[in-house]
PDB file of C-alpha atoms in Angstrom:
ATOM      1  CA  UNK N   1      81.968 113.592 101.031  1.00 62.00           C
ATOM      2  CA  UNK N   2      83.295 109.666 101.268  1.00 74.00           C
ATOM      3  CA  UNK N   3      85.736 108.982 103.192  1.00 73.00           C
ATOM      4  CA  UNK N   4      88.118 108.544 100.168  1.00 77.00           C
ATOM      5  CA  UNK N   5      87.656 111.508  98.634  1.00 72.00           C
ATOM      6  CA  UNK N   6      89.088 112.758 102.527  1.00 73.00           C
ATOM      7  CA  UNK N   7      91.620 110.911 102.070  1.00 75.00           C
ATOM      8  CA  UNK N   8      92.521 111.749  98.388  1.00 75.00           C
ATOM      9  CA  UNK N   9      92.130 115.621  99.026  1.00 76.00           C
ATOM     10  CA  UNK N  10      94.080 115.484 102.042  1.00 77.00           C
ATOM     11  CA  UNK N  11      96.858 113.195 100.217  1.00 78.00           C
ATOM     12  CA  UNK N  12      97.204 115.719  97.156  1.00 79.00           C
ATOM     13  CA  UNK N  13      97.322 118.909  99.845  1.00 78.00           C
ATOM     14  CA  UNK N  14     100.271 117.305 101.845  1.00 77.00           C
ATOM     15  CA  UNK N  15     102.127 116.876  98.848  1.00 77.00           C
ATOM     16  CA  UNK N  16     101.368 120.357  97.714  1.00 77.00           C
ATOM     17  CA  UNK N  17     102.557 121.703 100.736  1.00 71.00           C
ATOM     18  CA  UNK N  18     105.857 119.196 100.513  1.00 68.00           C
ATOM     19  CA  UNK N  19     106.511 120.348  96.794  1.00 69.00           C
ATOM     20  CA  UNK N  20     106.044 123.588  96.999  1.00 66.00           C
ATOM     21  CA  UNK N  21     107.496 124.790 100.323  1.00 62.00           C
ATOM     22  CA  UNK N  22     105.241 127.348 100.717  1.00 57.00           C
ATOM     23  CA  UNK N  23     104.605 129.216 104.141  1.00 57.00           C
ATOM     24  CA  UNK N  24     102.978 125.601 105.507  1.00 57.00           C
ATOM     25  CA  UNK N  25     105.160 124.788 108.629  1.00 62.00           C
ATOM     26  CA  UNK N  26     106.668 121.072 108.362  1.00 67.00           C
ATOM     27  CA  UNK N  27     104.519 120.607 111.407  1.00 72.00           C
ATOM     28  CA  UNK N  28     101.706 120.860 109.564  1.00 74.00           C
ATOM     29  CA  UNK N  29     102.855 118.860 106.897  1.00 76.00           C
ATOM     30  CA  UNK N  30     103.248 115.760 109.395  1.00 81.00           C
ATOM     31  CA  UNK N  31     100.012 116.660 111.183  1.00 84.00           C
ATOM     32  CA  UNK N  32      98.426 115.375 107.856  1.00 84.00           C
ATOM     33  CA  UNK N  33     100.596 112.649 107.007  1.00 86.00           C
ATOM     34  CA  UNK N  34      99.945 111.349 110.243  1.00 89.00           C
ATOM     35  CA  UNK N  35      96.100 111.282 110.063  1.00 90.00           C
ATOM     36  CA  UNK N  36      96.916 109.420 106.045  1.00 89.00           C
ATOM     37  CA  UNK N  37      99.005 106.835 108.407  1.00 90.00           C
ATOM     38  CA  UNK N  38      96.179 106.557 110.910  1.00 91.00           C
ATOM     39  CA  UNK N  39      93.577 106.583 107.737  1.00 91.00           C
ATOM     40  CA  UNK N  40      95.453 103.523 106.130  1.00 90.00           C
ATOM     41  CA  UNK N  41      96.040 101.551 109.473  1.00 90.00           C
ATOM     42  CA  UNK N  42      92.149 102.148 110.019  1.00 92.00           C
ATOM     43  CA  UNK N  43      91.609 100.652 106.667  1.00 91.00           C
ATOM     44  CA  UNK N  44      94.057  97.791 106.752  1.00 91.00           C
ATOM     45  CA  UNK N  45      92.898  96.402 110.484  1.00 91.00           C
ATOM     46  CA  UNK N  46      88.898  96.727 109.075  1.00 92.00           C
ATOM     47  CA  UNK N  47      90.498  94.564 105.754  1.00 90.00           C
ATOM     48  CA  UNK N  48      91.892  91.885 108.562  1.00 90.00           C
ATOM     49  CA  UNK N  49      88.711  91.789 110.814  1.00 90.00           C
ATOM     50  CA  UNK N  50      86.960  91.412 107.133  1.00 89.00           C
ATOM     51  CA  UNK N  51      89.208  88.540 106.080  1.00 89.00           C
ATOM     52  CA  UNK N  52      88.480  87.437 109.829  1.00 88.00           C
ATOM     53  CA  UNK N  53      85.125  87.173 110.180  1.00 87.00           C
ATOM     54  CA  UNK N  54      85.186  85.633 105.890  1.00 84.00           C
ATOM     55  CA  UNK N  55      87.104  82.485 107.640  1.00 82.00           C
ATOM     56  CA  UNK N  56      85.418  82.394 110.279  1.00 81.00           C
ATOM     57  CA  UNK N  57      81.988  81.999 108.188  1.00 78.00           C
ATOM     58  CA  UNK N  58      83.897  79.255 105.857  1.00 77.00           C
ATOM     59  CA  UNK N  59      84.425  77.461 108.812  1.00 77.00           C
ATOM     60  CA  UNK N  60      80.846  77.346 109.953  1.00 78.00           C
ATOM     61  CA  UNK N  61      79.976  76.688 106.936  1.00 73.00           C
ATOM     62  CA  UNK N  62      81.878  73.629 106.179  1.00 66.00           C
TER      63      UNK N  62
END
């Protein structure tokens, strides 16, 4: 499974469980909107060192 597929499954699951106020303990809830938060800082800081590292290369190469 990709790791956005993860991410999409556990995104539609923790807003099923917000919605529909089932048995789920809030605790839960935040559990997995915490490892979305973690998934999308993850994400973001590999973007940065990506836009980094493109610089970096433009700089060398000029």
């Amino acid at each position: 499974m990709s790791k956005s597929l993860i991410i999409m499954i556990n995104k539609s699951l923790a807003e099923y469980i917000k919605n529909e106020n089932t048995n789920y303990e809030s605790k839960e809830y935040d559990l997995l909107y915490e490892e979305l938060v973690k998934q999308k800082l993850k994400n973001y800081e590999r973007k940065m060192d990506l836009r980094k590292k493109g610089k970096n290369y433009e700089k060398k190469k000029n």
